[in-house]
């Protein structure tokens, strides 16, 4: 994640954030305590898609939620036990990932990694349950995969995340 900070004289402070998935957010913290968050189009980082404004109290509540203080997910060990060492993971394909523009069959995830692709949520909001070997993996797709923890880590590291 890349974060640039800049002072806005007479207004407050601005944080421009580009995530690993190339999402752009801008957070403006006003001197009066207001916070504004702007979300930009992934294909055009100059085009604002949405924005929201929080007062100081709301911003602190949101920070607690994002930081994991309001909800603590169930421990994965419970899930491991329930599925006998098999877990299910959702992962968004990152830009420059080796699997981009390849089919599930072409990269042979099941035979090479022992992991099954259960579903794909396309960036275009189209979903594919139980996708076949001819399904193409694209940037921004969210893959729902199942397998053992170490196998899933290997798929994410070797196929779904950006190199470097």
XYZ file of N, CA and C in Angstrom:
492
model
N 0.852 -1.165 0.000
C 0.000 0.000 0.000
C 0.898 1.228 0.000
N 0.506 2.209 -0.810
C 1.256 3.446 -0.925
C 0.415 4.583 -0.335
N 0.988 5.334 0.604
C 0.263 6.435 1.246
C 1.084 7.717 1.101
N 0.426 8.750 0.569
C 1.061 10.073 0.490
C 0.280 11.025 1.376
N 1.003 11.810 2.153
C 0.384 12.780 3.061
C 0.703 14.183 2.585
N -0.261 15.083 2.793
C 0.026 16.485 2.498
C -0.855 17.385 3.364
N -0.274 18.509 3.736
C -1.014 19.477 4.533
C -1.887 20.315 3.606
N -3.092 20.592 4.058
C -4.007 21.469 3.329
C -4.174 22.725 4.188
N -3.374 23.766 3.950
C -3.398 24.965 4.797
C -4.812 25.541 4.932
N -5.203 25.781 6.175
C -6.511 26.337 6.457
C -7.641 25.318 6.434
N -7.324 24.069 6.036
C -8.345 23.006 5.948
C -8.020 21.872 6.901
N -6.819 21.326 6.794
C -6.435 20.183 7.615
C -5.330 19.378 6.958
N -5.555 18.084 6.804
C -4.541 17.175 6.299
C -5.171 16.210 5.315
N -4.426 15.805 4.290
C -4.927 14.877 3.274
C -4.023 13.656 3.191
N -4.660 12.474 3.107
C -3.945 11.216 2.920
C -4.456 10.582 1.632
N -3.559 10.345 0.688
C -3.908 9.690 -0.572
C -3.365 8.272 -0.511
N -4.247 7.300 -0.690
C -3.892 5.895 -0.506
C -4.135 5.122 -1.792
N -3.129 4.357 -2.225
C -3.279 3.418 -3.332
C -2.998 2.033 -2.745
N -3.996 1.146 -2.808
C -3.845 -0.191 -2.233
C -3.106 -1.124 -3.193
N -2.780 -2.313 -2.705
C -2.144 -3.323 -3.552
C -2.985 -3.636 -4.780
N -4.302 -3.559 -4.632
C -5.212 -3.859 -5.741
C -5.486 -2.643 -6.616
N -4.707 -1.584 -6.429
C -4.814 -0.348 -7.205
C -6.107 0.429 -6.961
N -6.737 0.222 -5.799
C -7.858 1.051 -5.398
C -7.279 2.348 -4.846
N -7.938 3.477 -5.154
C -7.467 4.764 -4.646
C -8.510 5.346 -3.707
N -8.047 5.755 -2.527
C -8.864 6.461 -1.547
C -8.142 7.737 -1.166
N -8.920 8.769 -0.884
C -8.356 9.990 -0.314
C -9.131 10.276 0.962
N -8.405 10.506 2.050
C -9.016 10.845 3.331
C -8.578 12.261 3.677
N -9.555 13.133 3.912
C -9.269 14.503 4.314
C -9.733 14.657 5.755
N -8.803 15.065 6.622
C -9.129 15.329 8.028
C -9.150 16.839 8.204
N -10.346 17.368 8.435
C -10.517 18.814 8.589
C -10.118 19.248 9.995
N -9.671 20.483 10.112
C -9.283 21.034 11.408
C -10.446 21.034 12.402
N -11.689 21.045 11.915
C -12.850 21.042 12.814
C -13.255 19.623 13.256
N -12.490 18.592 12.816
C -12.758 17.223 13.243
C -13.485 16.371 12.215
N -14.073 16.988 11.197
C -14.743 16.211 10.153
C -13.728 15.389 9.373
N -14.180 14.227 8.876
C -13.357 13.396 7.999
C -14.154 13.112 6.741
N -13.495 13.212 5.601
C -14.117 12.873 4.327
C -13.295 11.765 3.697
N -13.994 10.777 3.144
C -13.328 9.690 2.426
C -13.860 9.703 1.000
N -12.936 9.727 0.045
C -13.282 9.694 -1.375
C -12.741 8.395 -1.966
N -13.586 7.695 -2.716
C -13.207 6.453 -3.395
C -13.207 6.732 -4.889
N -12.126 6.361 -5.574
C -11.954 6.686 -6.984
C -12.143 5.456 -7.871
N -12.478 5.705 -9.126
C -12.610 4.650 -10.134
C -11.251 3.975 -10.293
N -11.237 2.649 -10.301
C -9.983 1.917 -10.396
C -9.297 2.139 -11.749
N -10.084 2.390 -12.791
C -9.514 2.600 -14.118
C -9.170 4.065 -14.395
N -9.694 4.987 -13.584
C -9.434 6.414 -13.761
C -9.301 7.053 -12.380
N -8.084 7.165 -11.901
C -7.830 7.657 -10.555
C -8.144 9.135 -10.366
N -8.692 9.782 -11.383
C -9.134 11.166 -11.256
C -10.648 11.253 -11.057
N -11.368 10.151 -11.264
C -12.830 10.116 -11.219
C -13.323 9.572 -9.872
N -13.977 10.435 -9.087
C -14.526 10.020 -7.790
C -15.790 9.204 -8.022
N -15.849 8.015 -7.418
C -17.036 7.156 -7.510
C -18.004 7.466 -6.378
N -17.432 7.622 -5.180
C -18.279 7.880 -4.017
C -17.484 8.625 -2.962
N -18.220 9.246 -2.042
C -17.565 9.868 -0.903
C -18.520 9.840 0.287
N -17.951 9.958 1.459
C -18.730 9.960 2.688
C -18.047 10.904 3.672
N -18.858 11.556 4.512
C -18.327 12.481 5.516
C -18.729 11.987 6.902
N -17.768 11.986 7.825
C -17.995 11.564 9.207
C -17.649 12.707 10.144
N -18.387 12.820 11.267
C -17.926 13.739 12.303
C -16.859 12.996 13.111
N -16.255 13.673 14.084
C -15.149 13.081 14.837
C -15.547 11.769 15.523
N -16.694 11.744 16.157
C -17.153 10.550 16.869
C -17.391 9.380 15.907
N -18.043 9.659 14.784
C -18.295 8.603 13.796
C -16.987 8.058 13.237
N -16.042 8.949 12.951
C -14.754 8.525 12.403
C -14.026 7.591 13.362
N -14.098 7.893 14.648
C -13.436 7.039 15.642
C -14.116 5.673 15.737
N -15.441 5.648 15.601
C -16.151 4.368 15.601
C -15.768 3.531 14.380
N -15.705 4.170 13.222
C -15.306 3.469 11.993
C -13.879 2.941 12.129
N -12.991 3.742 12.705
C -11.603 3.305 12.900
C -11.547 2.050 13.767
N -12.373 2.005 14.803
C -12.422 0.824 15.661
C -12.924 -0.396 14.915
N -13.911 -0.215 14.063
C -14.438 -1.336 13.271
C -13.369 -1.846 12.316
N -12.746 -0.928 11.572
C -11.703 -1.331 10.624
C -10.512 -1.977 11.335
N -10.209 -1.480 12.526
C -9.078 -2.009 13.282
C -9.371 -3.330 13.986
N -10.604 -3.813 13.891
C -10.940 -5.109 14.473
C -11.343 -5.052 15.930
N -11.616 -3.848 16.455
C -11.978 -3.755 17.869
C -13.458 -4.038 18.107
N -14.288 -3.849 17.090
C -15.732 -4.043 17.263
C -16.163 -5.478 16.993
N -15.455 -6.170 16.122
C -15.805 -7.546 15.774
C -14.543 -8.351 15.643
N -14.498 -9.442 16.356
C -13.356 -10.339 16.266
C -13.829 -11.620 15.582
N -13.314 -11.895 14.364
C -13.742 -13.097 13.652
C -13.452 -14.360 14.458
N -14.255 -15.384 14.211
C -14.019 -16.669 14.867
C -12.637 -17.158 14.491
N -11.995 -17.814 15.415
C -10.648 -18.330 15.165
C -10.675 -19.355 14.039
N -9.689 -19.282 13.158
C -9.636 -20.233 12.048
C -9.467 -21.667 12.533
N -8.910 -21.842 13.733
C -8.760 -23.201 14.250
C -10.119 -23.884 14.379
N -11.153 -23.132 14.723
C -12.500 -23.687 14.819
C -12.966 -24.150 13.450
N -12.704 -23.338 12.428
C -13.088 -23.708 11.072
C -12.294 -24.922 10.623
N -10.980 -24.945 10.914
C -10.150 -26.087 10.536
C -10.708 -27.380 11.111
N -11.074 -27.344 12.363
C -11.585 -28.537 13.012
C -12.902 -28.981 12.373
N -13.773 -28.025 12.113
C -15.079 -28.337 11.553
C -14.967 -28.968 10.171
N -13.982 -28.568 9.402
C -13.833 -29.086 8.049
C -12.664 -30.060 7.920
N -12.152 -30.527 9.040
C -11.062 -31.504 9.021
C -9.870 -31.009 8.198
N -9.313 -29.859 8.604
C -8.121 -29.254 8.006
C -8.381 -28.502 6.704
N -9.613 -28.447 6.232
C -9.911 -27.709 5.006
C -10.542 -26.372 5.375
N -10.027 -25.298 4.765
C -10.592 -23.979 5.004
C -11.076 -23.397 3.677
N -11.887 -22.361 3.766
C -12.377 -21.649 2.594
C -11.861 -20.220 2.714
N -11.313 -19.708 1.628
C -10.717 -18.365 1.632
C -11.233 -17.580 0.434
N -11.454 -16.275 0.627
C -11.818 -15.357 -0.450
C -10.578 -14.527 -0.715
N -10.189 -14.391 -1.991
C -9.009 -13.588 -2.297
C -9.209 -12.856 -3.617
N -8.960 -11.537 -3.603
C -9.099 -10.734 -4.812
C -7.791 -10.778 -5.600
N -7.894 -11.128 -6.882
C -6.727 -11.239 -7.752
C -6.103 -9.852 -7.921
N -4.817 -9.768 -7.637
C -4.101 -8.494 -7.676
C -3.588 -8.192 -9.083
N -3.366 -6.909 -9.374
C -2.769 -6.550 -10.670
C -1.411 -7.238 -10.811
N -1.084 -7.658 -12.001
C 0.196 -8.318 -12.322
C 0.342 -9.713 -11.725
N -0.748 -10.313 -11.219
C -0.680 -11.684 -10.697
C -0.470 -12.644 -11.862
N 0.301 -13.706 -11.655
C 0.582 -14.656 -12.735
C -0.660 -15.338 -13.330
N -1.753 -15.449 -12.583
C -2.945 -16.146 -13.080
C -3.815 -15.297 -14.005
N -3.532 -14.006 -14.116
C -4.379 -13.106 -14.909
C -4.416 -13.543 -16.365
N -5.650 -13.540 -16.909
C -5.931 -13.903 -18.299
C -5.628 -15.358 -18.622
N -5.567 -16.193 -17.595
C -5.404 -17.630 -17.800
C -6.668 -18.321 -17.305
N -6.947 -19.491 -17.842
C -8.124 -20.241 -17.399
C -7.761 -21.096 -16.196
N -8.790 -21.512 -15.483
C -8.579 -22.394 -14.332
C -7.894 -23.682 -14.784
N -8.328 -24.217 -15.933
C -7.729 -25.439 -16.467
C -6.287 -25.255 -16.891
N -5.983 -24.107 -17.450
C -4.631 -23.807 -17.921
C -3.625 -23.801 -16.770
N -4.003 -23.237 -15.632
C -3.071 -23.208 -14.501
C -3.216 -24.434 -13.607
N -4.268 -25.218 -13.849
C -4.472 -26.512 -13.185
C -4.294 -26.425 -11.666
N -5.067 -25.513 -11.058
C -4.959 -25.241 -9.628
C -5.123 -26.503 -8.788
N -6.111 -27.317 -9.107
C -6.393 -28.504 -8.283
C -5.218 -29.479 -8.284
N -4.676 -29.795 -9.464
C -3.569 -30.757 -9.514
C -2.248 -30.176 -9.043
N -2.010 -28.896 -9.338
C -0.731 -28.292 -8.958
C -0.660 -27.852 -7.497
N -1.821 -27.520 -6.898
C -1.810 -26.987 -5.538
C -2.737 -27.716 -4.574
N -3.619 -28.600 -5.084
C -4.567 -29.297 -4.217
C -5.677 -28.395 -3.709
N -5.948 -27.305 -4.446
C -6.953 -26.321 -4.044
C -8.064 -26.305 -5.090
N -9.300 -26.129 -4.623
C -10.452 -26.083 -5.516
C -11.026 -24.675 -5.561
N -11.326 -24.196 -6.773
C -12.004 -22.913 -6.938
C -13.504 -23.190 -6.858
N -14.133 -22.721 -5.781
C -15.555 -22.967 -5.543
C -16.410 -21.976 -6.328
N -15.976 -20.727 -6.384
C -16.743 -19.672 -7.055
C -15.811 -18.533 -7.410
N -16.280 -17.701 -8.354
C -15.565 -16.486 -8.713
C -16.581 -15.360 -8.764
N -16.269 -14.275 -8.065
C -17.070 -13.051 -8.140
C -16.297 -12.122 -9.056
N -16.840 -11.910 -10.249
C -16.182 -11.079 -11.243
C -16.253 -9.610 -10.840
N -15.263 -8.846 -11.231
C -15.236 -7.417 -10.953
C -16.474 -6.740 -11.543
N -16.982 -7.307 -12.618
C -18.165 -6.764 -13.290
C -19.453 -7.117 -12.564
N -19.360 -7.647 -11.354
C -20.450 -8.076 -10.474
C -21.087 -9.396 -10.901
N -20.658 -9.968 -12.010
C -21.150 -11.278 -12.421
C -20.490 -12.328 -11.537
N -21.267 -13.321 -11.123
C -20.655 -14.372 -10.303
C -20.730 -15.693 -11.037
N -19.780 -16.544 -10.731
C -19.712 -17.858 -11.343
C -19.554 -18.888 -10.233
N -20.622 -19.628 -9.963
C -20.546 -20.689 -8.966
C -20.024 -21.944 -9.634
N -19.141 -22.653 -8.957
C -18.545 -23.874 -9.476
C -17.991 -23.661 -10.891
N -17.058 -22.702 -11.055
C -16.545 -22.389 -12.395
C -15.790 -23.561 -13.004
N -15.910 -23.694 -14.312
C -15.256 -24.792 -15.027
C -13.841 -24.450 -15.445
N -13.180 -25.391 -16.100
C -11.777 -25.196 -16.488
C -11.577 -24.103 -17.539
N -12.636 -23.694 -18.237
C -12.500 -22.648 -19.261
C -12.741 -21.241 -18.719
N -13.009 -21.123 -17.420
C -13.244 -19.810 -16.812
C -11.929 -19.043 -16.736
N -11.932 -17.809 -17.269
C -10.735 -16.965 -17.291
C -10.671 -16.147 -16.007
N -9.490 -16.097 -15.410
C -9.246 -15.315 -14.198
C -8.768 -13.930 -14.613
N -9.434 -12.890 -14.079
C -9.117 -11.514 -14.454
C -8.747 -10.691 -13.222
N -8.060 -9.575 -13.462
C -7.714 -8.649 -12.380
C -8.985 -8.234 -11.654
N -8.935 -8.235 -10.327
C -10.074 -7.794 -9.529
C -11.094 -8.867 -9.241
N -11.004 -10.032 -9.905
C -11.904 -11.136 -9.581
C -11.636 -11.570 -8.143
N -12.695 -11.946 -7.436
C -12.520 -12.523 -6.106
C -12.764 -14.014 -6.230
N -11.736 -14.804 -5.946
C -11.852 -16.255 -6.006
C -12.201 -16.792 -4.636
N -13.150 -17.704 -4.596
C -13.477 -18.431 -3.369
C -12.831 -19.798 -3.556
N -11.821 -20.074 -2.729
C -11.043 -21.300 -2.883
C -11.058 -22.105 -1.588
N -10.956 -23.423 -1.748
C -10.918 -24.277 -0.556
C -9.736 -25.229 -0.662
N -9.192 -25.549 0.498
C -8.055 -26.456 0.582
C -7.440 -26.338 1.963
N -6.292 -26.943 2.131
C -5.583 -26.821 3.402
C -4.886 -25.467 3.453
N -4.685 -24.968 4.651
C -4.132 -23.630 4.854
C -2.847 -23.397 4.053
N -1.895 -24.301 4.116
C -0.615 -24.121 3.427
C -0.790 -24.138 1.915
N -1.706 -24.978 1.414
C -1.965 -25.022 -0.025
C -2.543 -23.695 -0.507
N -3.475 -23.146 0.261
C -4.089 -21.866 -0.101
C -3.049 -20.751 -0.080
N -2.173 -20.752 0.926
C -1.108 -19.747 0.976
C -0.237 -19.815 -0.273
N 0.059 -21.013 -0.739
C 0.892 -21.193 -1.931
C 0.192 -20.669 -3.189
N -1.113 -20.942 -3.327
C -1.869 -20.443 -4.475
C -1.869 -18.918 -4.478
N -2.123 -18.331 -3.324
C -2.149 -16.868 -3.233
C -0.773 -16.299 -3.581
N 0.257 -16.870 -3.006
C 1.620 -16.370 -3.235
C 2.062 -16.545 -4.690
N 1.792 -17.703 -5.273
C 2.323 -18.029 -6.591
C 1.436 -17.650 -7.772
N 0.126 -17.481 -7.538
C -0.778 -17.237 -8.669
C -1.614 -15.964 -8.577
N -2.038 -15.588 -7.365
C -3.057 -14.548 -7.242
C -2.529 -13.189 -6.795
N -1.321 -13.136 -6.255
C -0.790 -11.846 -5.815
C 0.254 -11.346 -6.803
N 0.483 -10.038 -6.727
C 1.464 -9.411 -7.610
C 2.857 -9.891 -7.267
N 3.657 -10.027 -8.275
C 5.043 -10.437 -8.037
C 5.837 -9.254 -7.514
N 6.843 -9.557 -6.682
C 7.705 -8.480 -6.175
C 7.139 -7.960 -4.925
